PDB file of C-alpha atoms in Angstrom:
ATOM      1  CA  MET A   1      -0.991 -17.158  -5.462  1.00 85.00           C
ATOM      2  CA  THR A   2       0.263 -13.654  -4.661  1.00 95.00           C
ATOM      3  CA  ALA A   3       0.944 -11.997  -1.312  1.00 96.00           C
ATOM      4  CA  HIS A   4      -2.173 -11.691   0.883  1.00 97.00           C
ATOM      5  CA  ASP A   5      -4.399 -13.907  -1.286  1.00 97.00           C
ATOM      6  CA  SER A   6      -4.647 -16.586   1.388  1.00 97.00           C
ATOM      7  CA  TRP A   7      -5.883 -14.288   4.170  1.00 97.00           C
ATOM      8  CA  ALA A   8      -7.628 -11.493   2.288  1.00 98.00           C
ATOM      9  CA  LYS A   9     -10.935 -12.277   4.021  1.00 97.00           C
ATOM     10  CA  VAL A  10      -9.445 -11.531   7.446  1.00 97.00           C
ATOM     11  CA  TYR A  11      -6.888  -8.891   6.386  1.00 97.00           C
ATOM     12  CA  ASP A  12      -8.888  -5.887   7.593  1.00 97.00           C
ATOM     13  CA  ARG A  13      -9.779  -7.578  10.864  1.00 95.00           C
ATOM     14  CA  ALA A  14      -6.184  -8.611  11.537  1.00 96.00           C
ATOM     15  CA  TYR A  15      -4.824  -5.089  11.049  1.00 95.00           C
ATOM     16  CA  LYS A  16      -7.603  -3.278  12.876  1.00 95.00           C
ATOM     17  CA  VAL A  17      -7.348  -5.567  15.892  1.00 94.00           C
ATOM     18  CA  SER A  18      -3.561  -5.878  16.115  1.00 94.00           C
ATOM     19  CA  PHE A  19      -2.801  -2.168  15.532  1.00 93.00           C
ATOM     20  CA  GLY A  20      -5.838  -0.715  17.287  1.00 93.00           C
ATOM     21  CA  ILE A  21      -6.482   3.028  17.219  1.00 95.00           C
ATOM     22  CA  PHE A  22      -3.174   3.686  15.408  1.00 94.00           C
ATOM     23  CA  TYR A  23      -4.536   1.932  12.319  1.00 94.00           C
ATOM     24  CA  LYS A  24      -7.564   4.234  12.220  1.00 95.00           C
ATOM     25  CA  GLU A  25      -5.575   7.406  12.948  1.00 96.00           C
ATOM     26  CA  PHE A  26      -2.920   6.547  10.348  1.00 96.00           C
ATOM     27  CA  THR A  27      -5.582   5.993   7.678  1.00 97.00           C
ATOM     28  CA  GLU A  28      -7.395   9.220   8.588  1.00 98.00           C
ATOM     29  CA  LEU A  29      -4.145  11.205   8.427  1.00 98.00           C
ATOM     30  CA  THR A  30      -3.386   9.849   4.963  1.00 98.00           C
ATOM     31  CA  LEU A  31      -6.868  10.781   3.738  1.00 98.00           C
ATOM     32  CA  LYS A  32      -6.506  14.255   5.236  1.00 98.00           C
ATOM     33  CA  VAL A  33      -3.214  14.842   3.425  1.00 98.00           C
ATOM     34  CA  ILE A  34      -4.743  13.738   0.117  1.00 98.00           C
ATOM     35  CA  GLN A  35      -7.668  16.124   0.592  1.00 97.00           C
ATOM     36  CA  GLU A  36      -5.274  18.956   1.376  1.00 97.00           C
ATOM     37  CA  GLU A  37      -3.192  18.384  -1.739  1.00 97.00           C
ATOM     38  CA  THR A  38      -5.723  17.660  -4.473  1.00 95.00           C
ATOM     39  CA  ALA A  39      -9.230  18.752  -5.402  1.00 94.00           C
ATOM     40  CA  GLN A  40     -12.400  16.733  -5.002  1.00 92.00           C
ATOM     41  CA  GLY A  41     -13.501  15.032  -8.203  1.00 94.00           C
ATOM     42  CA  LEU A  42     -10.031  14.574  -9.674  1.00 97.00           C
ATOM     43  CA  LYS A  43      -8.754  11.220 -10.881  1.00 98.00           C
ATOM     44  CA  VAL A  44      -6.802   9.226  -8.292  1.00 98.00           C
ATOM     45  CA  ILE A  45      -4.973   5.944  -8.850  1.00 98.00           C
ATOM     46  CA  ASP A  46      -4.229   3.813  -5.801  1.00 98.00           C
ATOM     47  CA  PHE A  47      -1.344   1.363  -6.281  1.00 98.00           C
ATOM     48  CA  GLY A  48      -1.402  -1.536  -3.831  1.00 98.00           C
ATOM     49  CA  ALA A  49      -5.003  -0.674  -3.029  1.00 98.00           C
ATOM     50  CA  GLY A  50      -5.646  -3.959  -1.251  1.00 98.00           C
ATOM     51  CA  THR A  51      -9.109  -4.167   0.300  1.00 98.00           C
ATOM     52  CA  GLY A  52      -9.782  -0.490  -0.350  1.00 98.00           C
ATOM     53  CA  ARG A  53      -8.465   1.069   2.833  1.00 98.00           C
ATOM     54  CA  LEU A  54      -7.994   4.362   0.939  1.00 98.00           C
ATOM     55  CA  SER A  55      -9.876   3.750  -2.308  1.00 98.00           C
ATOM     56  CA  CYS A  56     -13.286   3.300  -0.676  1.00 98.00           C
ATOM     57  CA  PRO A  57     -13.252   6.429   1.518  1.00 98.00           C
ATOM     58  CA  LEU A  58     -11.742   8.464  -1.341  1.00 98.00           C
ATOM     59  CA  LEU A  59     -14.680   7.438  -3.502  1.00 98.00           C
ATOM     60  CA  GLU A  60     -17.077   8.634  -0.798  1.00 97.00           C
ATOM     61  CA  LEU A  61     -15.160  11.914  -0.613  1.00 97.00           C
ATOM     62  CA  GLY A  62     -15.927  12.557  -4.266  1.00 97.00           C
ATOM     63  CA  PHE A  63     -12.808  11.404  -6.090  1.00 98.00           C
ATOM     64  CA  ASP A  64     -12.727   9.351  -9.296  1.00 98.00           C
ATOM     65  CA  VAL A  65     -10.813   6.297  -8.060  1.00 98.00           C
ATOM     66  CA  THR A  66      -8.893   3.525  -9.799  1.00 98.00           C
ATOM     67  CA  ALA A  67      -7.471   0.729  -7.647  1.00 98.00           C
ATOM     68  CA  VAL A  68      -4.535  -1.465  -8.689  1.00 98.00           C
ATOM     69  CA  ASP A  69      -3.458  -4.561  -6.758  1.00 98.00           C
ATOM     70  CA  SER A  70      -1.684  -7.813  -7.563  1.00 98.00           C
ATOM     71  CA  SER A  71      -3.971  -9.814  -5.265  1.00 98.00           C
ATOM     72  CA  LEU A  72      -7.286 -10.771  -6.820  1.00 98.00           C
ATOM     73  CA  GLU A  73      -8.618 -11.890  -3.443  1.00 98.00           C
ATOM     74  CA  MET A  74      -7.863  -8.493  -1.894  1.00 98.00           C
ATOM     75  CA  LEU A  75      -9.695  -6.771  -4.759  1.00 98.00           C
ATOM     76  CA  LYS A  76     -12.672  -9.064  -4.175  1.00 98.00           C
ATOM     77  CA  GLU A  77     -12.833  -7.688  -0.637  1.00 98.00           C
ATOM     78  CA  LEU A  78     -12.707  -4.166  -2.065  1.00 98.00           C
ATOM     79  CA  HIS A  79     -15.601  -4.985  -4.406  1.00 97.00           C
ATOM     80  CA  SER A  80     -17.635  -6.311  -1.476  1.00 98.00           C
ATOM     81  CA  LYS A  81     -17.471  -2.795   0.014  1.00 97.00           C
ATOM     82  CA  ASP A  82     -17.995  -0.954  -3.286  1.00 97.00           C
ATOM     83  CA  ILE A  83     -21.303  -2.654  -4.034  1.00 93.00           C
ATOM     84  CA  LYS A  84     -22.173  -0.225  -6.834  1.00 95.00           C
ATOM     85  CA  ASN A  85     -18.845  -0.969  -8.586  1.00 95.00           C
ATOM     86  CA  ARG A  86     -17.901   2.683  -8.875  1.00 98.00           C
ATOM     87  CA  ILE A  87     -14.186   2.031  -8.295  1.00 98.00           C
ATOM     88  CA  LYS A  88     -12.339   0.879 -11.391  1.00 98.00           C
ATOM     89  CA  THR A  89     -10.014  -1.998 -10.507  1.00 98.00           C
ATOM     90  CA  HIS A  90      -7.012  -3.651 -12.164  1.00 98.00           C
ATOM     91  CA  ASN A  91      -5.635  -6.959 -10.921  1.00 98.00           C
ATOM     92  CA  GLU A  92      -2.025  -6.271 -11.869  1.00 98.00           C
ATOM     93  CA  PHE A  93       1.447  -5.851 -10.441  1.00 98.00           C
ATOM     94  CA  MET A  94       2.555  -2.222 -10.436  1.00 98.00           C
ATOM     95  CA  GLU A  95       5.567  -3.019 -12.624  1.00 98.00           C
ATOM     96  CA  ASN A  96       3.287  -4.548 -15.271  1.00 98.00           C
ATOM     97  CA  PHE A  97       0.509  -1.967 -15.155  1.00 98.00           C
ATOM     98  CA  ILE A  98      -0.015  -0.091 -18.429  1.00 96.00           C
ATOM     99  CA  THR A  99      -2.923   2.206 -19.237  1.00 97.00           C
ATOM    100  CA  ASN A 100      -3.941   4.941 -21.660  1.00 96.00           C
ATOM    101  CA  GLU A 101      -5.660   6.767 -18.806  1.00 97.00           C
ATOM    102  CA  ARG A 102      -3.968   9.735 -17.150  1.00 98.00           C
ATOM    103  CA  TYR A 103      -4.438  10.583 -13.497  1.00 98.00           C
ATOM    104  CA  ASP A 104      -4.086  13.705 -11.382  1.00 98.00           C
ATOM    105  CA  PHE A 105      -2.897  12.000  -8.199  1.00 98.00           C
ATOM    106  CA  ALA A 106      -1.212   8.656  -7.494  1.00 98.00           C
ATOM    107  CA  LEU A 107      -0.872   6.779  -4.230  1.00 98.00           C
ATOM    108  CA  CYS A 108       2.037   4.481  -3.515  1.00 98.00           C
ATOM    109  CA  VAL A 109       1.770   4.090   0.254  1.00 98.00           C
ATOM    110  CA  PHE A 110       1.522   1.520   3.036  1.00 96.00           C
ATOM    111  CA  SER A 111       4.787  -0.198   2.035  1.00 97.00           C
ATOM    112  CA  VAL A 112       4.018  -0.755  -1.656  1.00 98.00           C
ATOM    113  CA  LEU A 113       7.690  -0.310  -2.610  1.00 98.00           C
ATOM    114  CA  THR A 114       8.765  -3.186  -0.353  1.00 98.00           C
ATOM    115  CA  TYR A 115       7.080  -5.705  -2.677  1.00 98.00           C
ATOM    116  CA  LEU A 116       9.429  -4.668  -5.493  1.00 98.00           C
ATOM    117  CA  THR A 117      12.401  -6.861  -4.658  1.00 97.00           C
ATOM    118  CA  ASP A 118      14.947  -6.065  -7.402  1.00 97.00           C
ATOM    119  CA  GLU A 119      16.088  -2.872  -9.093  1.00 98.00           C
ATOM    120  CA  GLN A 120      14.773  -3.771 -12.534  1.00 98.00           C
ATOM    121  CA  THR A 121      11.284  -4.272 -11.100  1.00 98.00           C
ATOM    122  CA  LEU A 122      11.541  -1.036  -9.145  1.00 98.00           C
ATOM    123  CA  ASN A 123      12.569   0.851 -12.300  1.00 98.00           C
ATOM    124  CA  LYS A 124       9.623  -0.552 -14.276  1.00 98.00           C
ATOM    125  CA  ALA A 125       7.159   0.257 -11.498  1.00 98.00           C
ATOM    126  CA  LEU A 126       8.340   3.850 -11.120  1.00 98.00           C
ATOM    127  CA  SER A 127       8.349   4.331 -14.895  1.00 98.00           C
ATOM    128  CA  ASN A 128       4.741   3.083 -15.079  1.00 98.00           C
ATOM    129  CA  LEU A 129       3.874   5.435 -12.250  1.00 98.00           C
ATOM    130  CA  LYS A 130       5.172   8.352 -14.288  1.00 98.00           C
ATOM    131  CA  GLU A 131       3.441   7.266 -17.484  1.00 98.00           C
ATOM    132  CA  CYS A 132      -0.023   7.176 -15.894  1.00 98.00           C
ATOM    133  CA  LEU A 133       0.146  10.786 -14.620  1.00 98.00           C
ATOM    134  CA  HIS A 134      -0.738  14.091 -16.233  1.00 97.00           C
ATOM    135  CA  SER A 135       2.070  16.640 -16.402  1.00 96.00           C
ATOM    136  CA  GLY A 136       1.987  18.325 -13.011  1.00 97.00           C
ATOM    137  CA  GLY A 137       0.457  15.218 -11.445  1.00 98.00           C
ATOM    138  CA  LEU A 138       1.164  14.423  -7.816  1.00 98.00           C
ATOM    139  CA  VAL A 139       2.365  11.268  -6.054  1.00 98.00           C
ATOM    140  CA  LEU A 140       2.128  10.464  -2.357  1.00 98.00           C
ATOM    141  CA  MET A 141       4.769   7.831  -1.605  1.00 98.00           C
ATOM    142  CA  ASP A 142       6.224   6.243   1.490  1.00 98.00           C
ATOM    143  CA  ILE A 143       9.679   4.679   1.769  1.00 98.00           C
ATOM    144  CA  PRO A 144       9.778   2.270   4.739  1.00 97.00           C
ATOM    145  CA  LEU A 145      12.816   2.566   6.980  1.00 97.00           C
ATOM    146  CA  PRO A 146      14.958  -0.413   8.127  1.00 95.00           C
ATOM    147  CA  GLY A 147      13.392  -0.337  11.597  1.00 94.00           C
ATOM    148  CA  ALA A 148      10.021  -1.255  10.114  1.00 95.00           C
ATOM    149  CA  PHE A 149      11.283  -4.656   8.985  1.00 96.00           C
ATOM    150  CA  LYS A 150      10.624  -6.603  12.143  1.00 94.00           C
ATOM    151  CA  GLY A 151       8.329  -9.279  13.452  1.00 96.00           C
ATOM    152  CA  LEU A 152       5.085  -8.980  15.360  1.00 95.00           C
ATOM    153  CA  THR A 153       3.273 -11.041  17.949  1.00 97.00           C
ATOM    154  CA  TYR A 154      -0.287 -10.213  18.982  1.00 97.00           C
ATOM    155  CA  LYS A 155      -2.814 -12.254  20.950  1.00 97.00           C
ATOM    156  CA  SER A 156      -6.366 -11.498  21.968  1.00 96.00           C
ATOM    157  CA  GLU A 157      -9.321 -13.711  22.851  1.00 95.00           C
ATOM    158  CA  THR A 158     -10.379 -13.926  19.211  1.00 96.00           C
ATOM    159  CA  LEU A 159      -7.202 -13.397  17.170  1.00 97.00           C
ATOM    160  CA  HIS A 160      -3.585 -14.565  17.333  1.00 98.00           C
ATOM    161  CA  ARG A 161      -1.082 -13.078  14.923  1.00 98.00           C
ATOM    162  CA  ASP A 162       2.585 -13.968  14.414  1.00 98.00           C
ATOM    163  CA  VAL A 163       4.824 -12.257  11.873  1.00 98.00           C
ATOM    164  CA  ILE A 164       8.431 -13.321  11.324  1.00 98.00           C
ATOM    165  CA  VAL A 165      10.736 -11.223   9.129  1.00 97.00           C
ATOM    166  CA  ASP A 166      14.119 -12.784   8.291  1.00 96.00           C
ATOM    167  CA  LYS A 167      16.805 -11.045   6.248  1.00 93.00           C
ATOM    168  CA  GLN A 168      18.217 -13.008   3.319  1.00 88.00           C
ATOM    169  CA  ASN A 169      20.892 -11.051   1.439  1.00 84.00           C
ATOM    170  CA  ASP A 170      19.210  -7.919   0.036  1.00 84.00           C
ATOM    171  CA  VAL A 171      15.668  -9.062   0.711  1.00 96.00           C
ATOM    172  CA  PHE A 172      13.605 -10.222   3.668  1.00 97.00           C
ATOM    173  CA  ASN A 173      11.442 -13.310   3.964  1.00 97.00           C
ATOM    174  CA  TYR A 174       8.065 -12.349   5.433  1.00 97.00           C
ATOM    175  CA  ARG A 175       5.997 -15.068   7.117  1.00 98.00           C
ATOM    176  CA  GLU A 176       2.534 -14.459   8.515  1.00 97.00           C
ATOM    177  CA  SER A 177       0.391 -16.811  10.606  1.00 98.00           C
ATOM    178  CA  ILE A 178      -3.050 -15.756  11.830  1.00 98.00           C
ATOM    179  CA  ASP A 179      -5.478 -17.742  13.947  1.00 98.00           C
ATOM    180  CA  VAL A 180      -9.010 -16.347  14.005  1.00 97.00           C
ATOM    181  CA  LEU A 181     -11.813 -17.563  16.250  1.00 96.00           C
ATOM    182  CA  ASN A 182     -14.808 -18.351  14.074  1.00 92.00           C
ATOM    183  CA  GLY A 183     -17.672 -19.443  16.284  1.00 93.00           C
ATOM    184  CA  ASN A 184     -16.207 -22.158  18.472  1.00 94.00           C
ATOM    185  CA  ASN A 185     -13.384 -23.032  16.096  1.00 97.00           C
ATOM    186  CA  TRP A 186     -10.006 -21.510  15.402  1.00 97.00           C
ATOM    187  CA  VAL A 187      -9.149 -21.060  11.713  1.00 97.00           C
ATOM    188  CA  ASN A 188      -5.540 -20.603  10.598  1.00 98.00           C
ATOM    189  CA  TYR A 189      -4.380 -18.434   7.703  1.00 98.00           C
ATOM    190  CA  SER A 190      -0.763 -18.303   6.586  1.00 98.00           C
ATOM    191  CA  ASP A 191       1.286 -16.465   4.009  1.00 98.00           C
ATOM    192  CA  GLU A 192       4.910 -16.127   2.932  1.00 98.00           C
ATOM    193  CA  PHE A 193       6.571 -13.766   0.464  1.00 97.00           C
ATOM    194  CA  LYS A 194       9.654 -11.615  -0.147  1.00 97.00           C
ATOM    195  CA  ILE A 195      10.019  -7.919   0.637  1.00 98.00           C
ATOM    196  CA  ARG A 196      12.878  -5.444   0.335  1.00 98.00           C
ATOM    197  CA  CYS A 197      14.046  -2.382   2.240  1.00 97.00           C
ATOM    198  CA  TRP A 198      15.039   0.266  -0.306  1.00 98.00           C
ATOM    199  CA  GLN A 199      17.500   3.029   0.551  1.00 97.00           C
ATOM    200  CA  SER A 200      15.636   6.321   0.495  1.00 98.00           C
ATOM    201  CA  ASP A 201      18.404   8.100  -1.464  1.00 98.00           C
ATOM    202  CA  LEU A 202      18.201   5.513  -4.224  1.00 98.00           C
ATOM    203  CA  VAL A 203      14.421   5.898  -4.579  1.00 98.00           C
ATOM    204  CA  LEU A 204      14.604   9.684  -4.444  1.00 98.00           C
ATOM    205  CA  ASN A 205      17.303   9.750  -7.138  1.00 98.00           C
ATOM    206  CA  LYS A 206      15.234   7.507  -9.392  1.00 98.00           C
ATOM    207  CA  MET A 207      12.203   9.756  -8.968  1.00 98.00           C
ATOM    208  CA  LYS A 208      14.359  12.785  -9.809  1.00 98.00           C
ATOM    209  CA  GLN A 209      15.703  11.088 -12.944  1.00 98.00           C
ATOM    210  CA  LEU A 210      12.111  10.437 -14.046  1.00 98.00           C
ATOM    211  CA  GLY A 211      11.289  14.121 -13.784  1.00 98.00           C
ATOM    212  CA  PHE A 212       9.696  14.265 -10.343  1.00 98.00           C
ATOM    213  CA  ILE A 213      10.460  16.981  -7.813  1.00 98.00           C
ATOM    214  CA  ILE A 214       9.800  16.796  -4.080  1.00 98.00           C
ATOM    215  CA  GLN A 215       6.826  19.052  -3.479  1.00 98.00           C
ATOM    216  CA  LYS A 216       6.772  18.370   0.263  1.00 98.00           C
ATOM    217  CA  ASP A 217       8.613  16.195   2.765  1.00 98.00           C
ATOM    218  CA  LEU A 218       5.758  14.934   4.946  1.00 98.00           C
ATOM    219  CA  SER A 219       7.833  12.574   7.085  1.00 98.00           C
ATOM    220  CA  GLU A 220       7.328  14.549  10.307  1.00 98.00           C
ATOM    221  CA  ARG A 221       3.552  14.317   9.946  1.00 97.00           C
ATOM    222  CA  PHE A 222       3.854  10.550   9.666  1.00 97.00           C
ATOM    223  CA  LEU A 223       6.190   9.990  12.613  1.00 96.00           C
ATOM    224  CA  GLY A 224       5.644   6.573  14.137  1.00 93.00           C
ATOM    225  CA  THR A 225       4.764   4.863  10.869  1.00 96.00           C
ATOM    226  CA  GLY A 226       8.282   3.562  10.279  1.00 96.00           C
ATOM    227  CA  ALA A 227       8.526   5.277   6.903  1.00 98.00           C
ATOM    228  CA  LEU A 228       9.507   8.497   5.169  1.00 98.00           C
ATOM    229  CA  TYR A 229       6.685  10.237   3.325  1.00 98.00           C
ATOM    230  CA  PHE A 230       7.015  12.468   0.274  1.00 98.00           C
ATOM    231  CA  LEU A 231       4.680  14.347  -2.017  1.00 98.00           C
ATOM    232  CA  PHE A 232       6.181  14.422  -5.531  1.00 98.00           C
ATOM    233  CA  LYS A 233       5.162  16.512  -8.527  1.00 98.00           C
ATOM    234  CA  LEU A 234       5.819  15.504 -12.123  1.00 98.00           C
ATOM    235  CA  ASN A 235       7.342  18.325 -14.139  1.00 93.00           C
TER     236      ASN A 235
END
């Protein structure tokens, strides 16, 4: 079982409720940036697509979308929204993803890098990212900052959420417990996995070595997200 499999059915609800309007505004900002930087109809690949938070609206905006995620259960939720099966999906870890297709724009946002917990895995993932792009292709990537690696407690009348993040050497142990009111009964969902906080300079240097240049530093537009945001172009 991979990260998020156990609570994929309540993933969207948990985030929308616990983060409120910020969740909606953050998603809308990301979509706006994508629309500003690439043309409608081009081929977009969404790494760590999850339940389709970006993939589904991008499809409706006229893009040709491919979604990649390691969690089969999360992709099932995506398919439940994309009832005509217009989004191409791959149930694969980013570091293992290989394709003959070439894309115009790649997404690696919403903390995707944190799931790559050692440098060898990071290198493979970034190399695969490069290989799936056309020359001149663009990448929108976030690099979460250390301050983002913290716990969370949220309680409402219908949802209780507890997140504990403990540092263990170079990685963090992430534990999630969610109680959701279903009718008259509370149902618990839990998850546990490793994540890592990567130094931004290290990631930027690796992207440079792969032939990417920073097209734009978008970090100021994404203030409050706990991450740096960059638009890269492949030379």
